Every structure is written in structure tokens, then in C-alpha cells.
Amino acid sequence: MFSVIIPAYNEERDIEKTLSNLPKNVEIIVVCNGCTDNTFKISKKYTKRVYSINQRSVSKARNYGAKKAHYKNLIFLDADTILTDETLNDIKDISKKDYIGTCKVKPNKSSLFYFLFTRIKNLALIFNVHNASGIIFCSKNIFNKIQGFNEELDKYENGDFVERARKHAKFIFSNKHVITSMRRYEKIGFINTQLFLLKGRIFKTKKPYPIIR
């Protein structure tokens, strides 16, 4: 069994689609981190395991959810990302005692640009240039061993988590897909998004990701 942990900051527009498409045989845990909208109320329609914390930190939300999880296999899923039965079954087949992994991604919009962009992201995932796209799965044992996500990080927390976990566990890459939102690229543009990420890596700025809802 898997515990699916979803951090959600003001996700009333997207989270219902994510929750309604989750496979039935998983434990669903939603952690509302600093929400001021109807995310909590909407999530309650799909699971009793909905929690609220005051901080907006996605890392704190994930760590909080992991502590509430009943099962030894964890899936950290973004609130705008859809996990299919096919992908979950593939993760079940390849998971080991201690593991960390991710899978391919498909765009939620039909356009040649998004198709090509996600193909590039998938190649980056395959060759370990990129660490995750909307989903990370791992054993709870490994999560505990590395003490979860770094709550001091405002961005790049996924990469930090995966790199630390890979020192203790096998990295698993599933050829199946999750479907993720292109909303960030739609609203602020591909170039602006990449420039923000590049500046952050070069100058080590602590400026958090722009909120896109």
C-alpha cells in the first residue's frame, strides 16, 4: 500500500481533479500549507486525512504528511499533477525495500511546444540531469533516514531530497507518466520561468517561486 501526500497552497482550482483521479487503493493525505481558499473543504470530499499548517512551506507540508502516513511506501504528489492506475501499478512492481524514484511526465495541454518541452524534461530525468516532475516516490525508511525534506529551502527542495536519498537507496525511474499542469508556463512564460531558475542557481538567491494559481 502507498500513502499519497499532497501539499496544497490555495489549490481550489486544481486539486479536485487530482484527487478525483487518484487510484482507489491508496491512502490520501492532503496538507494545506497556509491556505486562505477552499482547498481544505474540497479535499475533505475525497479523504478524511486533511490537515492544515500555518506555514506556506512545501517541505514542511510534505514532512508533516509523511509523519501522518500509515504505510511504508510514500508518494509525494503535486496538487496539479494526476497519478494514474497504470503508473501506480508500475511503481508497485519496481519498488524495493529502500528506494527513491520518479517517473515521466505528460503535459495537461495539447500543443506541440508542451509536447516537445516535456519530452526534453523526460530525457533530463532519464539522464539524471533533472530529479522530479510533479512526483517523487520513496520508502518511508529512506525518508526517515535522511530526515525528510530540508525545511530551510524555499526552492530546489526536490533535487536536494532526491540527491540525499540516492546516497542510501537505489534510484528508480518509471517509464510510465503522470500528467502535470503547464500553468506556470502559460501565465509567466517559458523564458521567464527558465531565467528565474537559472538566476537562482547562479546567484543562490532565496527568492521563492512566484505563486501561480
PDB file of C-alpha atoms in Angstrom:
ATOM      1  CA  MET A   1       0.000   0.000   0.000  1.00  0.00           C
ATOM      2  CA  PHE A   2       1.006   3.588  -0.676  1.00  0.00           C
ATOM      3  CA  SER A   3       0.399   6.830   1.168  1.00  0.00           C
ATOM      4  CA  VAL A   4      -0.024   9.702  -1.306  1.00  0.00           C
ATOM      5  CA  ILE A   5       0.962  13.014   0.273  1.00  0.00           C
ATOM      6  CA  ILE A   6      -0.197  16.196  -1.426  1.00  0.00           C
ATOM      7  CA  PRO A   7       0.954  19.635  -0.220  1.00  0.00           C
ATOM      8  CA  ALA A   8      -1.612  22.227  -1.236  1.00  0.00           C
ATOM      9  CA  TYR A   9      -1.366  26.004  -1.051  1.00  0.00           C
ATOM     10  CA  ASN A  10      -4.571  27.644  -2.350  1.00  0.00           C
ATOM     11  CA  GLU A  11      -5.209  24.864  -4.858  1.00  0.00           C
ATOM     12  CA  GLU A  12      -9.016  25.071  -5.062  1.00  0.00           C
ATOM     13  CA  ARG A  13      -8.900  25.319  -8.859  1.00  0.00           C
ATOM     14  CA  ASP A  14      -6.817  22.184  -9.468  1.00  0.00           C
ATOM     15  CA  ILE A  15      -6.834  19.822  -6.503  1.00  0.00           C
ATOM     16  CA  GLU A  16     -10.264  18.297  -7.124  1.00  0.00           C
ATOM     17  CA  LYS A  17      -9.162  16.936 -10.488  1.00  0.00           C
ATOM     18  CA  THR A  18      -6.037  15.493  -8.886  1.00  0.00           C
ATOM     19  CA  LEU A  19      -7.961  13.865  -6.028  1.00  0.00           C
ATOM     20  CA  SER A  20     -10.817  12.537  -8.164  1.00  0.00           C
ATOM     21  CA  ASN A  21      -8.339  10.774 -10.448  1.00  0.00           C
ATOM     22  CA  LEU A  22      -6.313   9.079  -7.716  1.00  0.00           C
ATOM     23  CA  PRO A  23      -6.416   5.276  -7.658  1.00  0.00           C
ATOM     24  CA  LYS A  24      -8.834   3.948  -5.028  1.00  0.00           C
ATOM     25  CA  ASN A  25      -6.339   1.698  -3.241  1.00  0.00           C
ATOM     26  CA  VAL A  26      -4.117   4.435  -1.777  1.00  0.00           C
ATOM     27  CA  GLU A  27      -4.145   6.433   1.427  1.00  0.00           C
ATOM     28  CA  ILE A  28      -4.683  10.094   0.560  1.00  0.00           C
ATOM     29  CA  ILE A  29      -3.141  12.756   2.791  1.00  0.00           C
ATOM     30  CA  VAL A  30      -3.606  16.438   1.938  1.00  0.00           C
ATOM     31  CA  VAL A  31      -1.678  19.076   3.867  1.00  0.00           C
ATOM     32  CA  CYS A  32      -2.972  22.614   3.362  1.00  0.00           C
ATOM     33  CA  ASN A  33       0.013  24.877   3.943  1.00  0.00           C
ATOM     34  CA  GLY A  34      -1.139  28.410   4.645  1.00  0.00           C
ATOM     35  CA  CYS A  35      -4.355  28.140   2.606  1.00  0.00           C
ATOM     36  CA  THR A  36      -6.842  31.014   2.509  1.00  0.00           C
ATOM     37  CA  ASP A  37      -9.263  29.478  -0.007  1.00  0.00           C
ATOM     38  CA  ASN A  38     -11.495  26.368  -0.210  1.00  0.00           C
ATOM     39  CA  THR A  39      -8.738  23.783  -0.659  1.00  0.00           C
ATOM     40  CA  PHE A  40      -9.390  22.209   2.751  1.00  0.00           C
ATOM     41  CA  LYS A  41     -13.147  21.939   2.162  1.00  0.00           C
ATOM     42  CA  ILE A  42     -12.752  20.457  -1.322  1.00  0.00           C
ATOM     43  CA  SER A  43     -10.159  17.929  -0.144  1.00  0.00           C
ATOM     44  CA  LYS A  44     -12.482  16.721   2.615  1.00  0.00           C
ATOM     45  CA  LYS A  45     -14.818  15.384  -0.086  1.00  0.00           C
ATOM     46  CA  TYR A  46     -12.161  12.826  -1.047  1.00  0.00           C
ATOM     47  CA  THR A  47     -10.319  11.971   2.175  1.00  0.00           C
ATOM     48  CA  LYS A  48     -10.621  12.344   5.935  1.00  0.00           C
ATOM     49  CA  ARG A  49      -6.870  12.801   6.135  1.00  0.00           C
ATOM     50  CA  VAL A  50      -6.770  16.552   5.505  1.00  0.00           C
ATOM     51  CA  TYR A  51      -4.547  18.694   7.706  1.00  0.00           C
ATOM     52  CA  SER A  52      -3.661  22.355   7.923  1.00  0.00           C
ATOM     53  CA  ILE A  53      -0.431  24.095   8.896  1.00  0.00           C
ATOM     54  CA  ASN A  54       0.181  27.823   9.102  1.00  0.00           C
ATOM     55  CA  GLN A  55       3.409  27.964   7.087  1.00  0.00           C
ATOM     56  CA  ARG A  56       3.391  28.075   3.285  1.00  0.00           C
ATOM     57  CA  SER A  57       6.494  25.856   3.150  1.00  0.00           C
ATOM     58  CA  VAL A  58       6.016  22.899   0.797  1.00  0.00           C
ATOM     59  CA  SER A  59       8.800  20.985   2.557  1.00  0.00           C
ATOM     60  CA  LYS A  60       7.109  21.368   5.943  1.00  0.00           C
ATOM     61  CA  ALA A  61       3.829  20.221   4.415  1.00  0.00           C
ATOM     62  CA  ARG A  62       5.424  17.097   2.938  1.00  0.00           C
ATOM     63  CA  ASN A  63       7.244  16.257   6.151  1.00  0.00           C
ATOM     64  CA  TYR A  64       4.053  16.748   8.143  1.00  0.00           C
ATOM     65  CA  GLY A  65       2.134  14.472   5.798  1.00  0.00           C
ATOM     66  CA  ALA A  66       4.800  11.775   5.913  1.00  0.00           C
ATOM     67  CA  LYS A  67       4.573  11.660   9.706  1.00  0.00           C
ATOM     68  CA  LYS A  68       0.831  11.016   9.386  1.00  0.00           C
ATOM     69  CA  ALA A  69       1.269   8.257   6.785  1.00  0.00           C
ATOM     70  CA  HIS A  70       0.275   4.723   7.771  1.00  0.00           C
ATOM     71  CA  TYR A  71       2.142   2.896   5.022  1.00  0.00           C
ATOM     72  CA  LYS A  72       5.807   2.170   4.321  1.00  0.00           C
ATOM     73  CA  ASN A  73       5.660   3.436   0.727  1.00  0.00           C
ATOM     74  CA  LEU A  74       5.304   7.179   0.169  1.00  0.00           C
ATOM     75  CA  ILE A  75       4.311   9.148  -2.918  1.00  0.00           C
ATOM     76  CA  PHE A  76       4.765  12.927  -2.838  1.00  0.00           C
ATOM     77  CA  LEU A  77       2.437  14.331  -5.486  1.00  0.00           C
ATOM     78  CA  ASP A  78       1.919  17.943  -6.548  1.00  0.00           C
ATOM     79  CA  ALA A  79      -1.637  19.232  -6.259  1.00  0.00           C
ATOM     80  CA  ASP A  80      -1.820  19.903 -10.007  1.00  0.00           C
ATOM     81  CA  THR A  81      -0.464  16.500 -11.066  1.00  0.00           C
ATOM     82  CA  ILE A  82      -2.548  13.437 -11.946  1.00  0.00           C
ATOM     83  CA  LEU A  83      -1.413   9.944 -10.953  1.00  0.00           C
ATOM     84  CA  THR A  84      -2.924   7.105 -12.970  1.00  0.00           C
ATOM     85  CA  ASP A  85      -3.566   3.469 -12.015  1.00  0.00           C
ATOM     86  CA  GLU A  86      -1.091   2.389 -14.680  1.00  0.00           C
ATOM     87  CA  THR A  87       1.703   4.449 -13.170  1.00  0.00           C
ATOM     88  CA  LEU A  88       0.906   3.328  -9.634  1.00  0.00           C
ATOM     89  CA  ASN A  89       0.980  -0.319 -10.701  1.00  0.00           C
ATOM     90  CA  ASP A  90       4.369   0.209 -12.322  1.00  0.00           C
ATOM     91  CA  ILE A  91       5.728   1.784  -9.138  1.00  0.00           C
ATOM     92  CA  LYS A  92       4.442  -1.211  -7.164  1.00  0.00           C
ATOM     93  CA  ASP A  93       6.252  -3.610  -9.470  1.00  0.00           C
ATOM     94  CA  ILE A  94       9.645  -1.899  -9.252  1.00  0.00           C
ATOM     95  CA  SER A  95       9.740  -0.658  -5.653  1.00  0.00           C
ATOM     96  CA  LYS A  96      12.289  -2.218  -3.294  1.00  0.00           C
ATOM     97  CA  LYS A  97      12.870  -2.107   0.446  1.00  0.00           C
ATOM     98  CA  ASP A  98      14.866   1.113   0.178  1.00  0.00           C
ATOM     99  CA  TYR A  99      14.282   3.197  -2.926  1.00  0.00           C
ATOM    100  CA  ILE A 100      13.802   6.684  -4.291  1.00  0.00           C
ATOM    101  CA  GLY A 101      12.341   7.488  -7.673  1.00  0.00           C
ATOM    102  CA  THR A 102      10.213   9.434 -10.093  1.00  0.00           C
ATOM    103  CA  CYS A 103       8.589   8.890 -13.491  1.00  0.00           C
ATOM    104  CA  LYS A 104       7.962  10.530 -16.841  1.00  0.00           C
ATOM    105  CA  VAL A 105       5.576  13.422 -17.283  1.00  0.00           C
ATOM    106  CA  LYS A 106       2.952  14.405 -19.843  1.00  0.00           C
ATOM    107  CA  PRO A 107       1.515  17.940 -20.250  1.00  0.00           C
ATOM    108  CA  ASN A 108      -2.137  18.613 -19.477  1.00  0.00           C
ATOM    109  CA  LYS A 109      -2.362  20.801 -22.598  1.00  0.00           C
ATOM    110  CA  SER A 110      -2.273  19.645 -26.207  1.00  0.00           C
ATOM    111  CA  SER A 111       0.296  21.683 -28.075  1.00  0.00           C
ATOM    112  CA  LEU A 112       3.474  20.900 -29.965  1.00  0.00           C
ATOM    113  CA  PHE A 113       5.534  23.154 -27.682  1.00  0.00           C
ATOM    114  CA  TYR A 114       4.418  21.464 -24.457  1.00  0.00           C
ATOM    115  CA  PHE A 115       4.849  18.037 -26.051  1.00  0.00           C
ATOM    116  CA  LEU A 116       8.448  18.822 -27.027  1.00  0.00           C
ATOM    117  CA  PHE A 117       9.178  20.528 -23.718  1.00  0.00           C
ATOM    118  CA  THR A 118       8.041  17.537 -21.665  1.00  0.00           C
ATOM    119  CA  ARG A 119       9.980  15.186 -23.942  1.00  0.00           C
ATOM    120  CA  ILE A 120      13.116  17.177 -23.087  1.00  0.00           C
ATOM    121  CA  LYS A 121      12.258  17.039 -19.381  1.00  0.00           C
ATOM    122  CA  ASN A 122      11.827  13.282 -19.613  1.00  0.00           C
ATOM    123  CA  LEU A 123      15.248  12.924 -21.228  1.00  0.00           C
ATOM    124  CA  ALA A 124      16.706  15.049 -18.434  1.00  0.00           C
ATOM    125  CA  LEU A 125      15.080  12.710 -15.912  1.00  0.00           C
ATOM    126  CA  ILE A 126      16.441   9.617 -17.654  1.00  0.00           C
ATOM    127  CA  PHE A 127      19.990  11.001 -17.678  1.00  0.00           C
ATOM    128  CA  ASN A 128      19.745  12.312 -14.079  1.00  0.00           C
ATOM    129  CA  VAL A 129      20.016  15.976 -15.095  1.00  0.00           C
ATOM    130  CA  HIS A 130      16.624  16.649 -13.508  1.00  0.00           C
ATOM    131  CA  ASN A 131      15.211  14.977 -10.394  1.00  0.00           C
ATOM    132  CA  ALA A 132      11.412  15.071 -10.434  1.00  0.00           C
ATOM    133  CA  SER A 133       8.391  16.409 -12.286  1.00  0.00           C
ATOM    134  CA  GLY A 134       5.368  16.559 -10.032  1.00  0.00           C
ATOM    135  CA  ILE A 135       6.020  13.252  -8.263  1.00  0.00           C
ATOM    136  CA  ILE A 136       8.612  11.633  -6.016  1.00  0.00           C
ATOM    137  CA  PHE A 137       8.150   8.181  -4.511  1.00  0.00           C
ATOM    138  CA  CYS A 138      10.258   6.520  -1.832  1.00  0.00           C
ATOM    139  CA  SER A 139      10.269   4.061   1.028  1.00  0.00           C
ATOM    140  CA  LYS A 140       9.384   5.521   4.398  1.00  0.00           C
ATOM    141  CA  ASN A 141      12.575   4.021   5.754  1.00  0.00           C
ATOM    142  CA  ILE A 142      14.684   6.153   3.412  1.00  0.00           C
ATOM    143  CA  PHE A 143      12.559   9.230   4.138  1.00  0.00           C
ATOM    144  CA  ASN A 144      13.248   8.784   7.848  1.00  0.00           C
ATOM    145  CA  LYS A 145      16.924   8.014   7.318  1.00  0.00           C
ATOM    146  CA  ILE A 146      17.568  11.358   5.599  1.00  0.00           C
ATOM    147  CA  GLN A 147      15.123  13.205   7.879  1.00  0.00           C
ATOM    148  CA  GLY A 148      12.770  14.204   5.102  1.00  0.00           C
ATOM    149  CA  PHE A 149      12.768  17.377   3.045  1.00  0.00           C
ATOM    150  CA  ASN A 150      15.005  20.293   4.003  1.00  0.00           C
ATOM    151  CA  GLU A 151      12.636  22.856   5.519  1.00  0.00           C
ATOM    152  CA  GLU A 152      15.215  25.614   5.145  1.00  0.00           C
ATOM    153  CA  LEU A 153      14.942  25.556   1.353  1.00  0.00           C
ATOM    154  CA  ASP A 154      12.429  27.775  -0.479  1.00  0.00           C
ATOM    155  CA  LYS A 155      13.161  26.105  -3.833  1.00  0.00           C
ATOM    156  CA  TYR A 156      15.121  23.172  -5.285  1.00  0.00           C
ATOM    157  CA  GLU A 157      13.908  21.110  -2.337  1.00  0.00           C
ATOM    158  CA  ASN A 158      13.048  18.209  -4.645  1.00  0.00           C
ATOM    159  CA  GLY A 159      16.554  17.946  -6.042  1.00  0.00           C
ATOM    160  CA  ASP A 160      18.092  18.201  -2.590  1.00  0.00           C
ATOM    161  CA  PHE A 161      15.804  15.457  -1.270  1.00  0.00           C
ATOM    162  CA  VAL A 162      16.464  13.083  -4.171  1.00  0.00           C
ATOM    163  CA  GLU A 163      20.233  13.587  -4.121  1.00  0.00           C
ATOM    164  CA  ARG A 164      20.453  12.891  -0.392  1.00  0.00           C
ATOM    165  CA  ALA A 165      18.205   9.832  -0.701  1.00  0.00           C
ATOM    166  CA  ARG A 166      20.239   8.396  -3.586  1.00  0.00           C
ATOM    167  CA  LYS A 167      23.238   8.079  -1.287  1.00  0.00           C
ATOM    168  CA  HIS A 168      21.339   5.437   0.676  1.00  0.00           C
ATOM    169  CA  ALA A 169      18.978   3.836  -1.826  1.00  0.00           C
ATOM    170  CA  LYS A 170      18.558   2.681  -5.396  1.00  0.00           C
ATOM    171  CA  PHE A 171      17.129   5.298  -7.744  1.00  0.00           C
ATOM    172  CA  ILE A 172      14.126   4.009  -9.693  1.00  0.00           C
ATOM    173  CA  PHE A 173      12.828   5.602 -12.863  1.00  0.00           C
ATOM    174  CA  SER A 174       9.421   4.548 -14.142  1.00  0.00           C
ATOM    175  CA  ASN A 175       8.694   4.766 -17.858  1.00  0.00           C
ATOM    176  CA  LYS A 176       5.039   5.456 -17.079  1.00  0.00           C
ATOM    177  CA  HIS A 177       3.693   9.016 -16.865  1.00  0.00           C
ATOM    178  CA  VAL A 178       1.975  11.440 -14.582  1.00  0.00           C
ATOM    179  CA  ILE A 179       0.037  14.309 -16.136  1.00  0.00           C
ATOM    180  CA  THR A 180       1.103  17.710 -14.863  1.00  0.00           C
ATOM    181  CA  SER A 181      -0.150  21.258 -15.302  1.00  0.00           C
ATOM    182  CA  MET A 182       1.523  23.719 -17.637  1.00  0.00           C
ATOM    183  CA  ARG A 183       0.004  26.666 -15.752  1.00  0.00           C
ATOM    184  CA  ARG A 184       3.335  28.218 -14.769  1.00  0.00           C
ATOM    185  CA  TYR A 185       4.482  28.389 -18.379  1.00  0.00           C
ATOM    186  CA  GLU A 186       1.079  29.625 -19.541  1.00  0.00           C
ATOM    187  CA  LYS A 187       0.985  32.517 -17.077  1.00  0.00           C
ATOM    188  CA  ILE A 188       4.571  33.758 -16.832  1.00  0.00           C
ATOM    189  CA  GLY A 189       6.097  32.219 -19.949  1.00  0.00           C
ATOM    190  CA  PHE A 190       8.750  29.618 -20.642  1.00  0.00           C
ATOM    191  CA  ILE A 191      11.660  32.083 -20.896  1.00  0.00           C
ATOM    192  CA  ASN A 192      10.761  33.937 -17.679  1.00  0.00           C
ATOM    193  CA  THR A 193      10.435  30.645 -15.815  1.00  0.00           C
ATOM    194  CA  GLN A 194      13.804  29.354 -17.001  1.00  0.00           C
ATOM    195  CA  LEU A 195      15.509  32.696 -16.284  1.00  0.00           C
ATOM    196  CA  PHE A 196      14.165  32.649 -12.733  1.00  0.00           C
ATOM    197  CA  LEU A 197      15.520  29.134 -12.168  1.00  0.00           C
ATOM    198  CA  LEU A 198      18.870  29.961 -13.764  1.00  0.00           C
ATOM    199  CA  LYS A 199      19.349  33.109 -11.671  1.00  0.00           C
ATOM    200  CA  GLY A 200      18.513  31.166  -8.544  1.00  0.00           C
ATOM    201  CA  ARG A 201      21.150  28.545  -9.268  1.00  0.00           C
ATOM    202  CA  ILE A 202      23.875  31.007 -10.300  1.00  0.00           C
ATOM    203  CA  PHE A 203      23.374  33.642  -7.602  1.00  0.00           C
ATOM    204  CA  LYS A 204      21.957  31.321  -4.922  1.00  0.00           C
ATOM    205  CA  THR A 205      19.072  33.696  -4.256  1.00  0.00           C
ATOM    206  CA  LYS A 206      16.483  32.759  -1.644  1.00  0.00           C
ATOM    207  CA  LYS A 207      13.613  34.340  -3.540  1.00  0.00           C
ATOM    208  CA  PRO A 208      10.781  31.751  -3.588  1.00  0.00           C
ATOM    209  CA  TYR A 209       8.906  30.613  -6.691  1.00  0.00           C
ATOM    210  CA  PRO A 210       6.234  33.045  -7.885  1.00  0.00           C
ATOM    211  CA  ILE A 211       2.784  31.820  -6.814  1.00  0.00           C
ATOM    212  CA  ILE A 212       0.791  30.748  -9.865  1.00  0.00           C
ATOM    213  CA  ARG A 213      -2.891  29.943  -9.301  1.00  0.00           C
TER     214      ARG A 213
END
